[in-house]
């Protein structure tokens, strides 16, 4: 039986997922498409044999021809939609953020815990990227010894005009937060977001780049440069420094050519869909397989979404105050986990 998926929100990411599920993922098909722009939903649904448009996102979640949901709607709508997925018992893959603030993220974690059944996976796709998987496996093999430091660089050529300084923390740095928790397998307890000199190419008022320092519970440090208006390329690099060696991913070497006399080089990656295409494919395929198997989650879960939200909320406070800010998080036990 094919899993029938409703994709809610078919902007950049949602439309990409519809294409992915329809052309590259096995065991699933898109049965319902929803977007607050009706024409967009119609246009995307027209590319999928057998898909229909449902105008109200909550009706789409409840629909009889929907077994599972991909949420790619704007963050502020997630809380209501996630709670509806829990109410109808529908597994959901939710693009980050889980919700837009820490208290509602915790509410969602608790509601799922009360059900006693995991239904929510969060779309931190980097965990499915082959380079990150290899780095994690290397760390876990013990070959490098204990990791002590992580250096991250996260650069976008450009972002939407509505991007503000806090979004750099909540929309971009959030990936480094998840990567740090994933690689080091512990929580982040404090964050300082520094404001280096800004690029003259950034829109007025945008603090870009930013430089964050994350502190883990056992005292390891993670530094992250986030620079979202480089005008050059999409680049994500991570280096782990450990007691017996170091390892780096994201050099973006790919194909290197020598052609006409004097020409040497490769190609830059233009955006995250190009850089992380394989990760998104693997993420969705493994999620579909998990839902088919009844386990529903195979990757970052609601707790990971809550933890990332808590760190980013502290990051936004630090961005504004310039001070080190401790992360406020409840324990897993008090969330009912
Ligand atoms: C975007 O929302 C993403 O999730 C990308 O992975 C990230 O690189 C980008 O900075 C965000 O705006």
PDB file of N, CA, C and O in Angstrom, residues 151-198:
ATOM      1  N   UNK A 151      34.056  23.791  14.569  1.00  0.00           N
ATOM      2  CA  UNK A 151      34.048  25.072  13.842  1.00  0.00           C
ATOM      3  C   UNK A 151      33.051  24.943  12.688  1.00  0.00           C
ATOM      4  O   UNK A 151      33.136  23.987  11.915  1.00  0.00           O
ATOM      5  N   UNK A 152      32.156  25.893  12.590  1.00  0.00           N
ATOM      6  CA  UNK A 152      31.158  25.830  11.513  1.00  0.00           C
ATOM      7  C   UNK A 152      31.153  27.124  10.701  1.00  0.00           C
ATOM      8  O   UNK A 152      31.302  28.210  11.259  1.00  0.00           O
ATOM      9  N   UNK A 153      30.959  26.973   9.406  1.00  0.00           N
ATOM     10  CA  UNK A 153      30.723  28.143   8.550  1.00  0.00           C
ATOM     11  C   UNK A 153      29.464  27.857   7.748  1.00  0.00           C
ATOM     12  O   UNK A 153      29.272  26.748   7.234  1.00  0.00           O
ATOM     13  N   UNK A 154      28.568  28.814   7.682  1.00  0.00           N
ATOM     14  CA  UNK A 154      27.272  28.643   7.013  1.00  0.00           C
ATOM     15  C   UNK A 154      27.028  29.911   6.209  1.00  0.00           C
ATOM     16  O   UNK A 154      26.769  30.968   6.771  1.00  0.00           O
ATOM     17  N   UNK A 155      27.175  29.788   4.903  1.00  0.00           N
ATOM     18  CA  UNK A 155      27.059  30.987   4.055  1.00  0.00           C
ATOM     19  C   UNK A 155      25.995  30.793   2.981  1.00  0.00           C
ATOM     20  O   UNK A 155      25.974  29.758   2.331  1.00  0.00           O
ATOM     21  N   UNK A 156      25.155  31.773   2.840  1.00  0.00           N
ATOM     22  CA  UNK A 156      24.148  31.793   1.767  1.00  0.00           C
ATOM     23  C   UNK A 156      24.509  32.919   0.814  1.00  0.00           C
ATOM     24  O   UNK A 156      24.946  33.992   1.272  1.00  0.00           O
ATOM     25  N   UNK A 157      24.302  32.724  -0.487  1.00  0.00           N
ATOM     26  CA  UNK A 157      24.572  33.846  -1.391  1.00  0.00           C
ATOM     27  C   UNK A 157      23.599  34.996  -1.149  1.00  0.00           C
ATOM     28  O   UNK A 157      23.949  36.160  -1.268  1.00  0.00           O
ATOM     29  N   UNK A 158      22.341  34.649  -0.801  1.00  0.00           N
ATOM     30  CA  UNK A 158      21.318  35.691  -0.606  1.00  0.00           C
ATOM     31  C   UNK A 158      20.165  35.109   0.198  1.00  0.00           C
ATOM     32  O   UNK A 158      20.028  33.891   0.302  1.00  0.00           O
ATOM     33  N   UNK A 159      19.370  35.981   0.777  1.00  0.00           N
ATOM     34  CA  UNK A 159      18.147  35.543   1.466  1.00  0.00           C
ATOM     35  C   UNK A 159      17.009  36.473   1.055  1.00  0.00           C
ATOM     36  O   UNK A 159      17.245  37.536   0.483  1.00  0.00           O
ATOM     37  N   UNK A 160      15.780  36.059   1.397  1.00  0.00           N
ATOM     38  CA  UNK A 160      14.610  36.895   1.070  1.00  0.00           C
ATOM     39  C   UNK A 160      14.725  38.264   1.718  1.00  0.00           C
ATOM     40  O   UNK A 160      15.312  38.410   2.791  1.00  0.00           O
ATOM     41  N   UNK A 161      14.039  39.223   1.153  1.00  0.00           N
ATOM     42  CA  UNK A 161      14.118  40.588   1.685  1.00  0.00           C
ATOM     43  C   UNK A 161      13.487  40.687   3.077  1.00  0.00           C
ATOM     44  O   UNK A 161      13.795  41.593   3.836  1.00  0.00           O
ATOM     45  N   UNK A 162      12.607  39.720   3.456  1.00  0.00           N
ATOM     46  CA  UNK A 162      11.978  39.793   4.783  1.00  0.00           C
ATOM     47  C   UNK A 162      12.881  39.246   5.898  1.00  0.00           C
ATOM     48  O   UNK A 162      12.527  39.280   7.058  1.00  0.00           O
ATOM     49  N   UNK A 163      14.071  38.747   5.534  1.00  0.00           N
ATOM     50  CA  UNK A 163      14.986  38.181   6.528  1.00  0.00           C
ATOM     51  C   UNK A 163      15.498  39.291   7.452  1.00  0.00           C
ATOM     52  O   UNK A 163      16.059  40.277   6.999  1.00  0.00           O
ATOM     53  N   UNK A 164      15.339  39.136   8.766  1.00  0.00           N
ATOM     54  CA  UNK A 164      15.924  40.115   9.684  1.00  0.00           C
ATOM     55  C   UNK A 164      17.016  39.441  10.517  1.00  0.00           C
ATOM     56  O   UNK A 164      17.282  38.239  10.371  1.00  0.00           O
ATOM     57  N   UNK A 165      17.643  40.208  11.406  1.00  0.00           N
ATOM     58  CA  UNK A 165      18.807  39.685  12.124  1.00  0.00           C
ATOM     59  C   UNK A 165      18.451  38.483  12.993  1.00  0.00           C
ATOM     60  O   UNK A 165      19.221  37.521  13.100  1.00  0.00           O
ATOM     61  N   UNK A 166      17.256  38.522  13.622  1.00  0.00           N
ATOM     62  CA  UNK A 166      16.856  37.389  14.470  1.00  0.00           C
ATOM     63  C   UNK A 166      16.622  36.142  13.617  1.00  0.00           C
ATOM     64  O   UNK A 166      16.870  35.013  14.067  1.00  0.00           O
ATOM     65  N   UNK A 167      16.165  36.330  12.376  1.00  0.00           N
ATOM     66  CA  UNK A 167      15.948  35.159  11.509  1.00  0.00           C
ATOM     67  C   UNK A 167      17.260  34.463  11.167  1.00  0.00           C
ATOM     68  O   UNK A 167      17.282  33.258  10.903  1.00  0.00           O
ATOM     69  N   UNK A 168      18.341  35.229  11.157  1.00  0.00           N
ATOM     70  CA  UNK A 168      19.634  34.576  10.886  1.00  0.00           C
ATOM     71  C   UNK A 168      19.905  33.545  11.994  1.00  0.00           C
ATOM     72  O   UNK A 168      20.427  32.458  11.746  1.00  0.00           O
ATOM     73  N   UNK A 169      19.486  33.882  13.210  1.00  0.00           N
ATOM     74  CA  UNK A 169      19.632  32.926  14.319  1.00  0.00           C
ATOM     75  C   UNK A 169      18.623  31.792  14.162  1.00  0.00           C
ATOM     76  O   UNK A 169      18.981  30.609  14.166  1.00  0.00           O
ATOM     77  N   UNK A 170      17.335  32.153  13.984  1.00  0.00           N
ATOM     78  CA  UNK A 170      16.277  31.139  14.068  1.00  0.00           C
ATOM     79  C   UNK A 170      16.120  30.307  12.799  1.00  0.00           C
ATOM     80  O   UNK A 170      15.622  29.190  12.839  1.00  0.00           O
ATOM     81  N   UNK A 171      16.537  30.842  11.653  1.00  0.00           N
ATOM     82  CA  UNK A 171      16.326  30.144  10.392  1.00  0.00           C
ATOM     83  C   UNK A 171      17.613  29.521   9.845  1.00  0.00           C
ATOM     84  O   UNK A 171      17.574  28.506   9.170  1.00  0.00           O
ATOM     85  N   UNK A 172      18.742  30.153  10.148  1.00  0.00           N
ATOM     86  CA  UNK A 172      20.004  29.664   9.588  1.00  0.00           C
ATOM     87  C   UNK A 172      20.873  29.016  10.669  1.00  0.00           C
ATOM     88  O   UNK A 172      21.205  27.832  10.573  1.00  0.00           O
ATOM     89  N   UNK A 173      21.235  29.773  11.705  1.00  0.00           N
ATOM     90  CA  UNK A 173      22.069  29.218  12.782  1.00  0.00           C
ATOM     91  C   UNK A 173      21.432  27.972  13.402  1.00  0.00           C
ATOM     92  O   UNK A 173      22.135  27.086  13.887  1.00  0.00           O
ATOM     93  N   UNK A 174      20.105  27.901  13.356  1.00  0.00           N
ATOM     94  CA  UNK A 174      19.415  26.747  13.943  1.00  0.00           C
ATOM     95  C   UNK A 174      19.984  25.426  13.417  1.00  0.00           C
ATOM     96  O   UNK A 174      20.041  24.425  14.137  1.00  0.00           O
ATOM     97  N   UNK A 175      20.439  25.404  12.160  1.00  0.00           N
ATOM     98  CA  UNK A 175      21.016  24.163  11.616  1.00  0.00           C
ATOM     99  C   UNK A 175      22.321  23.809  12.340  1.00  0.00           C
ATOM    100  O   UNK A 175      22.607  22.641  12.587  1.00  0.00           O
ATOM    101  N   UNK A 176      23.133  24.820  12.660  1.00  0.00           N
ATOM    102  CA  UNK A 176      24.383  24.553  13.384  1.00  0.00           C
ATOM    103  C   UNK A 176      24.063  24.056  14.788  1.00  0.00           C
ATOM    104  O   UNK A 176      24.751  23.216  15.344  1.00  0.00           O
ATOM    105  N   UNK A 177      22.987  24.614  15.373  1.00  0.00           N
ATOM    106  CA  UNK A 177      22.564  24.171  16.703  1.00  0.00           C
ATOM    107  C   UNK A 177      22.235  22.679  16.649  1.00  0.00           C
ATOM    108  O   UNK A 177      22.698  21.883  17.471  1.00  0.00           O
ATOM    109  N   UNK A 178      21.462  22.294  15.640  1.00  0.00           N
ATOM    110  CA  UNK A 178      21.092  20.878  15.554  1.00  0.00           C
ATOM    111  C   UNK A 178      22.303  20.004  15.242  1.00  0.00           C
ATOM    112  O   UNK A 178      22.453  18.919  15.812  1.00  0.00           O
ATOM    113  N   UNK A 179      23.163  20.500  14.358  1.00  0.00           N
ATOM    114  CA  UNK A 179      24.361  19.726  14.000  1.00  0.00           C
ATOM    115  C   UNK A 179      25.240  19.519  15.237  1.00  0.00           C
ATOM    116  O   UNK A 179      25.759  18.424  15.477  1.00  0.00           O
ATOM    117  N   UNK A 180      25.385  20.558  16.047  1.00  0.00           N
ATOM    118  CA  UNK A 180      26.220  20.438  17.248  1.00  0.00           C
ATOM    119  C   UNK A 180      25.624  19.406  18.199  1.00  0.00           C
ATOM    120  O   UNK A 180      26.337  18.553  18.744  1.00  0.00           O
ATOM    121  N   UNK A 181      24.314  19.460  18.400  1.00  0.00           N
ATOM    122  CA  UNK A 181      23.658  18.489  19.296  1.00  0.00           C
ATOM    123  C   UNK A 181      23.780  17.076  18.737  1.00  0.00           C
ATOM    124  O   UNK A 181      23.980  16.108  19.451  1.00  0.00           O
ATOM    125  N   UNK A 182      23.668  16.959  17.404  1.00  0.00           N
ATOM    126  CA  UNK A 182      23.741  15.651  16.734  1.00  0.00           C
ATOM    127  C   UNK A 182      25.156  15.062  16.834  1.00  0.00           C
ATOM    128  O   UNK A 182      25.345  13.920  17.241  1.00  0.00           O
ATOM    129  N   UNK A 183      26.152  15.889  16.498  1.00  0.00           N
ATOM    130  CA  UNK A 183      27.521  15.364  16.468  1.00  0.00           C
ATOM    131  C   UNK A 183      28.050  15.089  17.870  1.00  0.00           C
ATOM    132  O   UNK A 183      28.737  14.096  18.108  1.00  0.00           O
ATOM    133  N   UNK A 184      27.756  15.982  18.797  1.00  0.00           N
ATOM    134  CA  UNK A 184      28.339  15.856  20.137  1.00  0.00           C
ATOM    135  C   UNK A 184      27.427  15.108  21.107  1.00  0.00           C
ATOM    136  O   UNK A 184      27.846  14.772  22.220  1.00  0.00           O
ATOM    137  N   UNK A 185      26.187  14.867  20.696  1.00  0.00           N
ATOM    138  CA  UNK A 185      25.219  14.113  21.513  1.00  0.00           C
ATOM    139  C   UNK A 185      25.083  14.665  22.920  1.00  0.00           C
ATOM    140  O   UNK A 185      25.127  13.921  23.904  1.00  0.00           O
ATOM    141  N   UNK A 186      24.976  15.973  23.032  1.00  0.00           N
ATOM    142  CA  UNK A 186      24.632  16.572  24.323  1.00  0.00           C
ATOM    143  C   UNK A 186      23.966  17.916  24.073  1.00  0.00           C
ATOM    144  O   UNK A 186      23.984  18.442  22.956  1.00  0.00           O
ATOM    145  N   UNK A 187      23.379  18.454  25.143  1.00  0.00           N
ATOM    146  CA  UNK A 187      22.631  19.705  24.985  1.00  0.00           C
ATOM    147  C   UNK A 187      23.560  20.924  24.995  1.00  0.00           C
ATOM    148  O   UNK A 187      24.669  20.873  25.547  1.00  0.00           O
ATOM    149  N   UNK A 188      23.096  22.004  24.417  1.00  0.00           N
ATOM    150  CA  UNK A 188      23.783  23.304  24.444  1.00  0.00           C
ATOM    151  C   UNK A 188      23.252  24.040  25.675  1.00  0.00           C
ATOM    152  O   UNK A 188      22.030  24.145  25.856  1.00  0.00           O
ATOM    153  N   UNK A 189      24.152  24.568  26.500  1.00  0.00           N
ATOM    154  CA  UNK A 189      23.669  25.220  27.732  1.00  0.00           C
ATOM    155  C   UNK A 189      23.794  26.738  27.693  1.00  0.00           C
ATOM    156  O   UNK A 189      23.176  27.428  28.510  1.00  0.00           O
ATOM    157  N   UNK A 190      24.607  27.271  26.793  1.00  0.00           N
ATOM    158  CA  UNK A 190      24.721  28.734  26.727  1.00  0.00           C
ATOM    159  C   UNK A 190      25.130  29.143  25.319  1.00  0.00           C
ATOM    160  O   UNK A 190      25.725  28.359  24.564  1.00  0.00           O
ATOM    161  N   UNK A 191      24.804  30.384  24.988  1.00  0.00           N
ATOM    162  CA  UNK A 191      25.117  30.898  23.645  1.00  0.00           C
ATOM    163  C   UNK A 191      25.462  32.383  23.735  1.00  0.00           C
ATOM    164  O   UNK A 191      24.862  33.121  24.519  1.00  0.00           O
ATOM    165  N   UNK A 192      26.452  32.779  22.942  1.00  0.00           N
ATOM    166  CA  UNK A 192      26.759  34.201  22.785  1.00  0.00           C
ATOM    167  C   UNK A 192      26.771  34.473  21.283  1.00  0.00           C
ATOM    168  O   UNK A 192      27.426  33.753  20.531  1.00  0.00           O
ATOM    169  N   UNK A 193      26.014  35.479  20.879  1.00  0.00           N
ATOM    170  CA  UNK A 193      26.009  35.833  19.449  1.00  0.00           C
ATOM    171  C   UNK A 193      26.709  37.184  19.292  1.00  0.00           C
ATOM    172  O   UNK A 193      26.237  38.202  19.802  1.00  0.00           O
ATOM    173  N   UNK A 194      27.857  37.159  18.647  1.00  0.00           N
ATOM    174  CA  UNK A 194      28.633  38.384  18.439  1.00  0.00           C
ATOM    175  C   UNK A 194      28.172  39.059  17.155  1.00  0.00           C
ATOM    176  O   UNK A 194      27.670  38.411  16.253  1.00  0.00           O
ATOM    177  N   UNK A 195      28.409  40.370  17.113  1.00  0.00           N
ATOM    178  CA  UNK A 195      28.027  41.160  15.943  1.00  0.00           C
ATOM    179  C   UNK A 195      29.286  41.705  15.295  1.00  0.00           C
ATOM    180  O   UNK A 195      29.699  42.817  15.623  1.00  0.00           O
ATOM    181  N   UNK A 196      29.911  40.957  14.387  1.00  0.00           N
ATOM    182  CA  UNK A 196      31.101  41.507  13.716  1.00  0.00           C
ATOM    183  C   UNK A 196      30.715  42.652  12.774  1.00  0.00           C
ATOM    184  O   UNK A 196      29.518  42.891  12.555  1.00  0.00           O
ATOM    185  N   UNK A 197      31.703  43.324  12.220  1.00  0.00           N
ATOM    186  CA  UNK A 197      31.433  44.374  11.225  1.00  0.00           C
ATOM    187  C   UNK A 197      30.542  43.790  10.140  1.00  0.00           C
ATOM    188  O   UNK A 197      30.743  42.649   9.708  1.00  0.00           O
ATOM    189  N   UNK A 198      29.551  44.529   9.704  1.00  0.00           N
ATOM    190  CA  UNK A 198      28.614  43.972   8.722  1.00  0.00           C
ATOM    191  C   UNK A 198      29.087  44.261   7.298  1.00  0.00           C
ATOM    192  O   UNK A 198      29.781  45.247   7.049  1.00  0.00           O
TER     193      UNK A 198
END
